[in-house]
């Protein structure tokens, strides 16, 4: 999608956060927004910079990450197209507490804090919609923390591979393919694993006949069998 052809107000109207807004409200928000194009590996924002806007990924992926004092990277979250970040932090008046970097060429929409505050003053219901979006995001992050704390490394990998499958609903296809949109090292960091351990888990699952690994394509041969693989008993 070209940044020059993008109708920002129309794009905003398709996001859950803004889809109940009237055209005039969307136009005002669009006037306080900007689309930026980033090459792979560019920083969107860094720790310590003032947070005066939040960001919506239009295309590509952006990783949120922290660096340890020794320089080791920990991936906190991967933001994909249609999702946002920094909404809550924007209201605190504090600088960014994590870094954001593109994983590939990306278009990112930034929405200025002042534009959001002006809409909240006009209609307090807008604040409630923002709180709903922030709450859903927090729930997802809490789930990730619980998974890292309570599940084994094997369970985390299996959960990641099956995250988009409804195993309780319609019977999945005999073979389902999961394509990793980021490197295996990035996925490992997201799951709080070392790249070596992540690779060992994939090899074990492949040796067990549950998956086939073809570079970044993971072919799941038995989704329900994979779900049961690391269960006790």
PDB file of C-alpha atoms in Angstrom:
ATOM      1  CA  UNK A   1       0.000   0.000   0.000  1.00  0.00           C
ATOM      2  CA  UNK A   2       1.439   3.352  -1.016  1.00  0.00           C
ATOM      3  CA  UNK A   3       1.551   6.056   1.643  1.00  0.00           C
ATOM      4  CA  UNK A   4       0.665   8.587  -1.052  1.00  0.00           C
ATOM      5  CA  UNK A   5      -2.578   6.763  -1.963  1.00  0.00           C
ATOM      6  CA  UNK A   6      -3.691   6.008   1.571  1.00  0.00           C
ATOM      7  CA  UNK A   7      -6.906   7.689   2.721  1.00  0.00           C
ATOM      8  CA  UNK A   8      -6.041   8.021   6.413  1.00  0.00           C
ATOM      9  CA  UNK A   9      -9.593   8.738   7.629  1.00  0.00           C
ATOM     10  CA  UNK A  10     -10.939   5.723   5.686  1.00  0.00           C
ATOM     11  CA  UNK A  11      -8.177   3.535   7.086  1.00  0.00           C
ATOM     12  CA  UNK A  12      -8.880   4.697  10.644  1.00  0.00           C
ATOM     13  CA  UNK A  13     -12.577   3.887  10.220  1.00  0.00           C
ATOM     14  CA  UNK A  14     -11.686   0.233   9.653  1.00  0.00           C
ATOM     15  CA  UNK A  15      -9.806  -0.104  12.945  1.00  0.00           C
ATOM     16  CA  UNK A  16     -11.772  -1.359  15.991  1.00  0.00           C
ATOM     17  CA  UNK A  17     -10.657   1.673  17.981  1.00  0.00           C
ATOM     18  CA  UNK A  18     -12.207   4.130  15.539  1.00  0.00           C
ATOM     19  CA  UNK A  19     -14.929   2.295  13.621  1.00  0.00           C
ATOM     20  CA  UNK A  20     -17.790   3.990  15.497  1.00  0.00           C
ATOM     21  CA  UNK A  21     -16.548   7.495  14.843  1.00  0.00           C
ATOM     22  CA  UNK A  22     -18.331   9.943  12.568  1.00  0.00           C
ATOM     23  CA  UNK A  23     -16.671  11.178   9.355  1.00  0.00           C
ATOM     24  CA  UNK A  24     -15.928  14.623  10.802  1.00  0.00           C
ATOM     25  CA  UNK A  25     -14.202  13.046  13.817  1.00  0.00           C
ATOM     26  CA  UNK A  26     -12.140  10.789  11.582  1.00  0.00           C
ATOM     27  CA  UNK A  27     -11.103  13.736   9.447  1.00  0.00           C
ATOM     28  CA  UNK A  28      -9.861  15.602  12.519  1.00  0.00           C
ATOM     29  CA  UNK A  29      -7.876  12.575  13.688  1.00  0.00           C
ATOM     30  CA  UNK A  30      -6.461  12.094  10.205  1.00  0.00           C
ATOM     31  CA  UNK A  31      -5.291  15.709  10.222  1.00  0.00           C
ATOM     32  CA  UNK A  32      -3.319  14.901  13.381  1.00  0.00           C
ATOM     33  CA  UNK A  33      -1.811  11.749  11.892  1.00  0.00           C
ATOM     34  CA  UNK A  34       1.066  10.937   9.603  1.00  0.00           C
ATOM     35  CA  UNK A  35       2.075   7.898   7.554  1.00  0.00           C
ATOM     36  CA  UNK A  36       5.749   7.045   7.637  1.00  0.00           C
ATOM     37  CA  UNK A  37       7.601   4.540   5.478  1.00  0.00           C
ATOM     38  CA  UNK A  38      10.386   2.519   7.097  1.00  0.00           C
ATOM     39  CA  UNK A  39      12.972   0.194   5.619  1.00  0.00           C
ATOM     40  CA  UNK A  40      13.732  -3.120   7.267  1.00  0.00           C
ATOM     41  CA  UNK A  41      15.685  -2.674  10.495  1.00  0.00           C
ATOM     42  CA  UNK A  42      14.808   0.984  11.067  1.00  0.00           C
ATOM     43  CA  UNK A  43      13.943   2.238  14.535  1.00  0.00           C
ATOM     44  CA  UNK A  44      10.385   3.516  14.924  1.00  0.00           C
ATOM     45  CA  UNK A  45      11.114   4.766  18.443  1.00  0.00           C
ATOM     46  CA  UNK A  46      13.685   4.164  21.169  1.00  0.00           C
ATOM     47  CA  UNK A  47      13.818   4.019  24.954  1.00  0.00           C
ATOM     48  CA  UNK A  48      13.976   7.499  26.462  1.00  0.00           C
ATOM     49  CA  UNK A  49      12.373   9.371  23.566  1.00  0.00           C
ATOM     50  CA  UNK A  50       9.251  11.430  24.424  1.00  0.00           C
ATOM     51  CA  UNK A  51       6.026   9.528  23.717  1.00  0.00           C
ATOM     52  CA  UNK A  52       3.663  12.038  22.120  1.00  0.00           C
ATOM     53  CA  UNK A  53       1.853   9.685  19.729  1.00  0.00           C
ATOM     54  CA  UNK A  54       0.796   6.117  19.257  1.00  0.00           C
ATOM     55  CA  UNK A  55       1.467   3.927  16.251  1.00  0.00           C
ATOM     56  CA  UNK A  56      -0.588   1.689  13.969  1.00  0.00           C
ATOM     57  CA  UNK A  57       1.157  -0.737  11.627  1.00  0.00           C
ATOM     58  CA  UNK A  58      -0.399  -0.524   8.168  1.00  0.00           C
ATOM     59  CA  UNK A  59       1.872  -3.079   6.503  1.00  0.00           C
ATOM     60  CA  UNK A  60       4.878  -5.087   7.601  1.00  0.00           C
ATOM     61  CA  UNK A  61       5.791  -6.002  11.180  1.00  0.00           C
ATOM     62  CA  UNK A  62       7.338  -4.055  14.046  1.00  0.00           C
ATOM     63  CA  UNK A  63       8.995  -5.690  17.030  1.00  0.00           C
ATOM     64  CA  UNK A  64       8.938  -4.201  20.511  1.00  0.00           C
ATOM     65  CA  UNK A  65      12.066  -5.159  22.387  1.00  0.00           C
ATOM     66  CA  UNK A  66      14.243  -4.364  25.373  1.00  0.00           C
ATOM     67  CA  UNK A  67      18.008  -4.579  25.786  1.00  0.00           C
ATOM     68  CA  UNK A  68      19.737  -5.934  28.869  1.00  0.00           C
ATOM     69  CA  UNK A  69      22.784  -4.085  30.297  1.00  0.00           C
ATOM     70  CA  UNK A  70      24.934  -6.636  28.437  1.00  0.00           C
ATOM     71  CA  UNK A  71      23.194  -5.829  25.169  1.00  0.00           C
ATOM     72  CA  UNK A  72      21.092  -8.988  24.926  1.00  0.00           C
ATOM     73  CA  UNK A  73      17.811  -8.431  23.111  1.00  0.00           C
ATOM     74  CA  UNK A  74      14.426  -9.599  24.466  1.00  0.00           C
ATOM     75  CA  UNK A  75      11.513  -9.407  22.058  1.00  0.00           C
ATOM     76  CA  UNK A  76       8.388  -8.358  23.952  1.00  0.00           C
ATOM     77  CA  UNK A  77       5.805  -8.294  21.186  1.00  0.00           C
ATOM     78  CA  UNK A  78       5.485  -8.351  17.412  1.00  0.00           C
ATOM     79  CA  UNK A  79       3.025  -5.796  16.059  1.00  0.00           C
ATOM     80  CA  UNK A  80       1.499  -6.855  12.740  1.00  0.00           C
ATOM     81  CA  UNK A  81      -0.667  -4.984  10.241  1.00  0.00           C
ATOM     82  CA  UNK A  82      -3.829  -3.500  11.728  1.00  0.00           C
ATOM     83  CA  UNK A  83      -2.492  -3.473  15.291  1.00  0.00           C
ATOM     84  CA  UNK A  84      -1.153  -0.626  17.395  1.00  0.00           C
ATOM     85  CA  UNK A  85       1.235   0.155  20.220  1.00  0.00           C
ATOM     86  CA  UNK A  86       2.043   2.884  22.777  1.00  0.00           C
ATOM     87  CA  UNK A  87      -1.597   3.954  23.323  1.00  0.00           C
ATOM     88  CA  UNK A  88      -1.432   3.627  27.113  1.00  0.00           C
ATOM     89  CA  UNK A  89       2.071   5.046  27.491  1.00  0.00           C
ATOM     90  CA  UNK A  90       1.070   8.114  25.475  1.00  0.00           C
ATOM     91  CA  UNK A  91      -1.210   9.256  28.299  1.00  0.00           C
ATOM     92  CA  UNK A  92       1.379   8.928  31.070  1.00  0.00           C
ATOM     93  CA  UNK A  93       3.625  11.776  29.957  1.00  0.00           C
ATOM     94  CA  UNK A  94       6.614   9.433  30.263  1.00  0.00           C
ATOM     95  CA  UNK A  95       9.149   8.525  27.571  1.00  0.00           C
ATOM     96  CA  UNK A  96       9.162   5.220  25.724  1.00  0.00           C
ATOM     97  CA  UNK A  97      10.211   2.304  27.934  1.00  0.00           C
ATOM     98  CA  UNK A  98      10.913  -0.118  25.052  1.00  0.00           C
ATOM     99  CA  UNK A  99      12.348   0.086  21.565  1.00  0.00           C
ATOM    100  CA  UNK A 100      10.467  -0.507  18.313  1.00  0.00           C
ATOM    101  CA  UNK A 101      12.154  -1.667  15.119  1.00  0.00           C
ATOM    102  CA  UNK A 102      10.777  -2.818  11.775  1.00  0.00           C
ATOM    103  CA  UNK A 103      11.286  -6.455  10.855  1.00  0.00           C
ATOM    104  CA  UNK A 104      10.735  -5.711   7.176  1.00  0.00           C
ATOM    105  CA  UNK A 105       9.717  -2.784   4.999  1.00  0.00           C
ATOM    106  CA  UNK A 106       6.748  -1.204   6.726  1.00  0.00           C
ATOM    107  CA  UNK A 107       4.193   1.572   6.658  1.00  0.00           C
ATOM    108  CA  UNK A 108       3.328   2.960  10.084  1.00  0.00           C
ATOM    109  CA  UNK A 109       0.594   5.452  10.919  1.00  0.00           C
ATOM    110  CA  UNK A 110       1.329   7.738  13.873  1.00  0.00           C
ATOM    111  CA  UNK A 111      -1.593   9.408  15.635  1.00  0.00           C
ATOM    112  CA  UNK A 112      -0.695  12.473  17.667  1.00  0.00           C
ATOM    113  CA  UNK A 113      -1.599  12.652  21.349  1.00  0.00           C
ATOM    114  CA  UNK A 114      -3.044  16.138  20.983  1.00  0.00           C
ATOM    115  CA  UNK A 115      -5.484  14.998  18.293  1.00  0.00           C
ATOM    116  CA  UNK A 116      -6.688  12.171  20.553  1.00  0.00           C
ATOM    117  CA  UNK A 117      -7.077  14.469  23.575  1.00  0.00           C
ATOM    118  CA  UNK A 118      -9.158  16.915  21.553  1.00  0.00           C
ATOM    119  CA  UNK A 119     -11.546  14.137  20.489  1.00  0.00           C
ATOM    120  CA  UNK A 120     -11.873  12.936  24.087  1.00  0.00           C
ATOM    121  CA  UNK A 121     -12.831  16.482  25.125  1.00  0.00           C
ATOM    122  CA  UNK A 122     -15.470  16.580  22.376  1.00  0.00           C
ATOM    123  CA  UNK A 123     -16.880  13.129  23.186  1.00  0.00           C
ATOM    124  CA  UNK A 124     -15.848  11.236  26.361  1.00  0.00           C
ATOM    125  CA  UNK A 125     -17.152   8.000  24.801  1.00  0.00           C
ATOM    126  CA  UNK A 126     -14.025   8.008  22.664  1.00  0.00           C
ATOM    127  CA  UNK A 127     -11.984   7.521  25.850  1.00  0.00           C
ATOM    128  CA  UNK A 128     -14.058   4.438  26.687  1.00  0.00           C
ATOM    129  CA  UNK A 129     -13.332   2.930  23.280  1.00  0.00           C
ATOM    130  CA  UNK A 130      -9.623   3.568  23.782  1.00  0.00           C
ATOM    131  CA  UNK A 131      -9.776   1.943  27.217  1.00  0.00           C
ATOM    132  CA  UNK A 132     -11.405  -1.110  25.669  1.00  0.00           C
ATOM    133  CA  UNK A 133      -8.604  -1.430  23.139  1.00  0.00           C
ATOM    134  CA  UNK A 134      -5.924  -0.919  25.782  1.00  0.00           C
ATOM    135  CA  UNK A 135      -7.590  -3.532  28.019  1.00  0.00           C
ATOM    136  CA  UNK A 136      -7.588  -6.120  25.230  1.00  0.00           C
ATOM    137  CA  UNK A 137      -3.923  -5.436  24.618  1.00  0.00           C
ATOM    138  CA  UNK A 138      -3.108  -5.757  28.335  1.00  0.00           C
ATOM    139  CA  UNK A 139      -5.018  -9.045  28.510  1.00  0.00           C
ATOM    140  CA  UNK A 140      -2.883 -10.408  25.667  1.00  0.00           C
ATOM    141  CA  UNK A 141       0.358  -9.333  27.344  1.00  0.00           C
ATOM    142  CA  UNK A 142      -0.715 -10.881  30.672  1.00  0.00           C
ATOM    143  CA  UNK A 143      -1.494 -14.110  28.824  1.00  0.00           C
ATOM    144  CA  UNK A 144       2.006 -14.075  27.320  1.00  0.00           C
ATOM    145  CA  UNK A 145       3.590 -13.536  30.754  1.00  0.00           C
ATOM    146  CA  UNK A 146       1.530 -16.370  32.261  1.00  0.00           C
ATOM    147  CA  UNK A 147       2.537 -18.655  29.411  1.00  0.00           C
ATOM    148  CA  UNK A 148       6.228 -17.894  29.928  1.00  0.00           C
ATOM    149  CA  UNK A 149       5.966 -18.439  33.685  1.00  0.00           C
ATOM    150  CA  UNK A 150       3.697 -21.499  33.830  1.00  0.00           C
ATOM    151  CA  UNK A 151       4.358 -23.435  30.632  1.00  0.00           C
ATOM    152  CA  UNK A 152       7.385 -25.415  29.585  1.00  0.00           C
ATOM    153  CA  UNK A 153       9.406 -24.381  26.562  1.00  0.00           C
ATOM    154  CA  UNK A 154       7.834 -27.210  24.551  1.00  0.00           C
ATOM    155  CA  UNK A 155       4.329 -26.057  25.517  1.00  0.00           C
ATOM    156  CA  UNK A 156       5.148 -22.486  24.520  1.00  0.00           C
ATOM    157  CA  UNK A 157       6.359 -23.536  21.076  1.00  0.00           C
ATOM    158  CA  UNK A 158       3.326 -25.757  20.498  1.00  0.00           C
ATOM    159  CA  UNK A 159       1.000 -23.010  21.694  1.00  0.00           C
ATOM    160  CA  UNK A 160       2.623 -20.571  19.273  1.00  0.00           C
ATOM    161  CA  UNK A 161       2.268 -22.962  16.329  1.00  0.00           C
ATOM    162  CA  UNK A 162      -1.393 -23.649  17.128  1.00  0.00           C
ATOM    163  CA  UNK A 163      -2.363 -20.121  18.169  1.00  0.00           C
ATOM    164  CA  UNK A 164      -4.588 -19.462  15.136  1.00  0.00           C
ATOM    165  CA  UNK A 165      -6.263 -22.882  14.990  1.00  0.00           C
ATOM    166  CA  UNK A 166      -9.654 -23.633  16.527  1.00  0.00           C
ATOM    167  CA  UNK A 167      -9.157 -27.213  17.662  1.00  0.00           C
ATOM    168  CA  UNK A 168     -12.438 -27.238  19.580  1.00  0.00           C
ATOM    169  CA  UNK A 169     -14.466 -26.169  16.589  1.00  0.00           C
ATOM    170  CA  UNK A 170     -14.309 -27.320  12.999  1.00  0.00           C
ATOM    171  CA  UNK A 171     -11.988 -30.236  12.333  1.00  0.00           C
ATOM    172  CA  UNK A 172      -8.702 -28.772  11.021  1.00  0.00           C
ATOM    173  CA  UNK A 173      -7.184 -29.953   7.764  1.00  0.00           C
ATOM    174  CA  UNK A 174      -4.963 -33.019   8.022  1.00  0.00           C
ATOM    175  CA  UNK A 175      -1.929 -30.829   7.288  1.00  0.00           C
ATOM    176  CA  UNK A 176      -1.862 -27.160   8.235  1.00  0.00           C
ATOM    177  CA  UNK A 177       1.004 -24.844   7.354  1.00  0.00           C
ATOM    178  CA  UNK A 178       2.232 -22.090   9.644  1.00  0.00           C
ATOM    179  CA  UNK A 179       4.558 -19.596   7.974  1.00  0.00           C
ATOM    180  CA  UNK A 180       6.859 -17.726  10.320  1.00  0.00           C
ATOM    181  CA  UNK A 181       6.737 -14.072   9.267  1.00  0.00           C
ATOM    182  CA  UNK A 182       9.864 -13.366  11.325  1.00  0.00           C
ATOM    183  CA  UNK A 183      13.103 -15.251  11.898  1.00  0.00           C
ATOM    184  CA  UNK A 184      13.258 -18.265  14.185  1.00  0.00           C
ATOM    185  CA  UNK A 185      15.568 -16.302  16.491  1.00  0.00           C
ATOM    186  CA  UNK A 186      12.912 -13.590  16.852  1.00  0.00           C
ATOM    187  CA  UNK A 187      10.199 -16.143  17.597  1.00  0.00           C
ATOM    188  CA  UNK A 188      12.475 -17.787  20.166  1.00  0.00           C
ATOM    189  CA  UNK A 189      13.061 -14.460  21.920  1.00  0.00           C
ATOM    190  CA  UNK A 190       9.323 -13.754  21.893  1.00  0.00           C
ATOM    191  CA  UNK A 191       8.743 -17.109  23.623  1.00  0.00           C
ATOM    192  CA  UNK A 192      11.548 -16.421  26.110  1.00  0.00           C
ATOM    193  CA  UNK A 193      13.663 -19.250  24.683  1.00  0.00           C
ATOM    194  CA  UNK A 194      17.149 -19.445  23.246  1.00  0.00           C
ATOM    195  CA  UNK A 195      17.354 -19.976  19.465  1.00  0.00           C
ATOM    196  CA  UNK A 196      19.156 -23.275  20.101  1.00  0.00           C
ATOM    197  CA  UNK A 197      16.384 -24.575  22.357  1.00  0.00           C
ATOM    198  CA  UNK A 198      13.707 -23.476  19.882  1.00  0.00           C
ATOM    199  CA  UNK A 199      15.485 -25.402  17.109  1.00  0.00           C
ATOM    200  CA  UNK A 200      15.780 -28.497  19.343  1.00  0.00           C
ATOM    201  CA  UNK A 201      12.042 -28.430  20.030  1.00  0.00           C
ATOM    202  CA  UNK A 202      11.265 -28.195  16.314  1.00  0.00           C
ATOM    203  CA  UNK A 203      13.598 -31.134  15.632  1.00  0.00           C
ATOM    204  CA  UNK A 204      11.946 -33.225  18.354  1.00  0.00           C
ATOM    205  CA  UNK A 205       8.478 -32.485  16.975  1.00  0.00           C
ATOM    206  CA  UNK A 206       9.697 -33.295  13.474  1.00  0.00           C
ATOM    207  CA  UNK A 207      11.299 -36.565  14.628  1.00  0.00           C
ATOM    208  CA  UNK A 208       7.985 -37.437  16.293  1.00  0.00           C
ATOM    209  CA  UNK A 209       6.197 -37.116  12.959  1.00  0.00           C
ATOM    210  CA  UNK A 210       4.022 -34.204  14.051  1.00  0.00           C
ATOM    211  CA  UNK A 211       5.508 -31.472  11.861  1.00  0.00           C
ATOM    212  CA  UNK A 212       7.714 -30.945   8.829  1.00  0.00           C
ATOM    213  CA  UNK A 213      10.021 -27.917   8.831  1.00  0.00           C
ATOM    214  CA  UNK A 214      10.786 -26.267   5.503  1.00  0.00           C
ATOM    215  CA  UNK A 215      12.777 -23.129   6.310  1.00  0.00           C
ATOM    216  CA  UNK A 216      10.146 -20.723   7.721  1.00  0.00           C
ATOM    217  CA  UNK A 217       7.214 -22.955   6.768  1.00  0.00           C
ATOM    218  CA  UNK A 218       6.078 -25.346   9.508  1.00  0.00           C
ATOM    219  CA  UNK A 219       3.756 -28.044   8.138  1.00  0.00           C
ATOM    220  CA  UNK A 220       1.635 -29.370  11.019  1.00  0.00           C
ATOM    221  CA  UNK A 221       0.720 -32.947  10.047  1.00  0.00           C
ATOM    222  CA  UNK A 222      -1.482 -33.715  13.071  1.00  0.00           C
ATOM    223  CA  UNK A 223      -2.803 -30.557  14.808  1.00  0.00           C
ATOM    224  CA  UNK A 224      -4.680 -32.395  17.572  1.00  0.00           C
ATOM    225  CA  UNK A 225      -1.803 -34.793  18.136  1.00  0.00           C
ATOM    226  CA  UNK A 226       0.533 -31.809  18.392  1.00  0.00           C
ATOM    227  CA  UNK A 227      -1.775 -30.172  20.952  1.00  0.00           C
ATOM    228  CA  UNK A 228      -1.641 -33.314  23.101  1.00  0.00           C
ATOM    229  CA  UNK A 229       2.098 -33.913  22.717  1.00  0.00           C
ATOM    230  CA  UNK A 230       3.317 -32.045  25.791  1.00  0.00           C
ATOM    231  CA  UNK A 231       0.314 -32.748  28.003  1.00  0.00           C
ATOM    232  CA  UNK A 232       1.093 -34.692  31.210  1.00  0.00           C
ATOM    233  CA  UNK A 233       0.244 -38.379  31.222  1.00  0.00           C
TER     234      UNK A 233
END
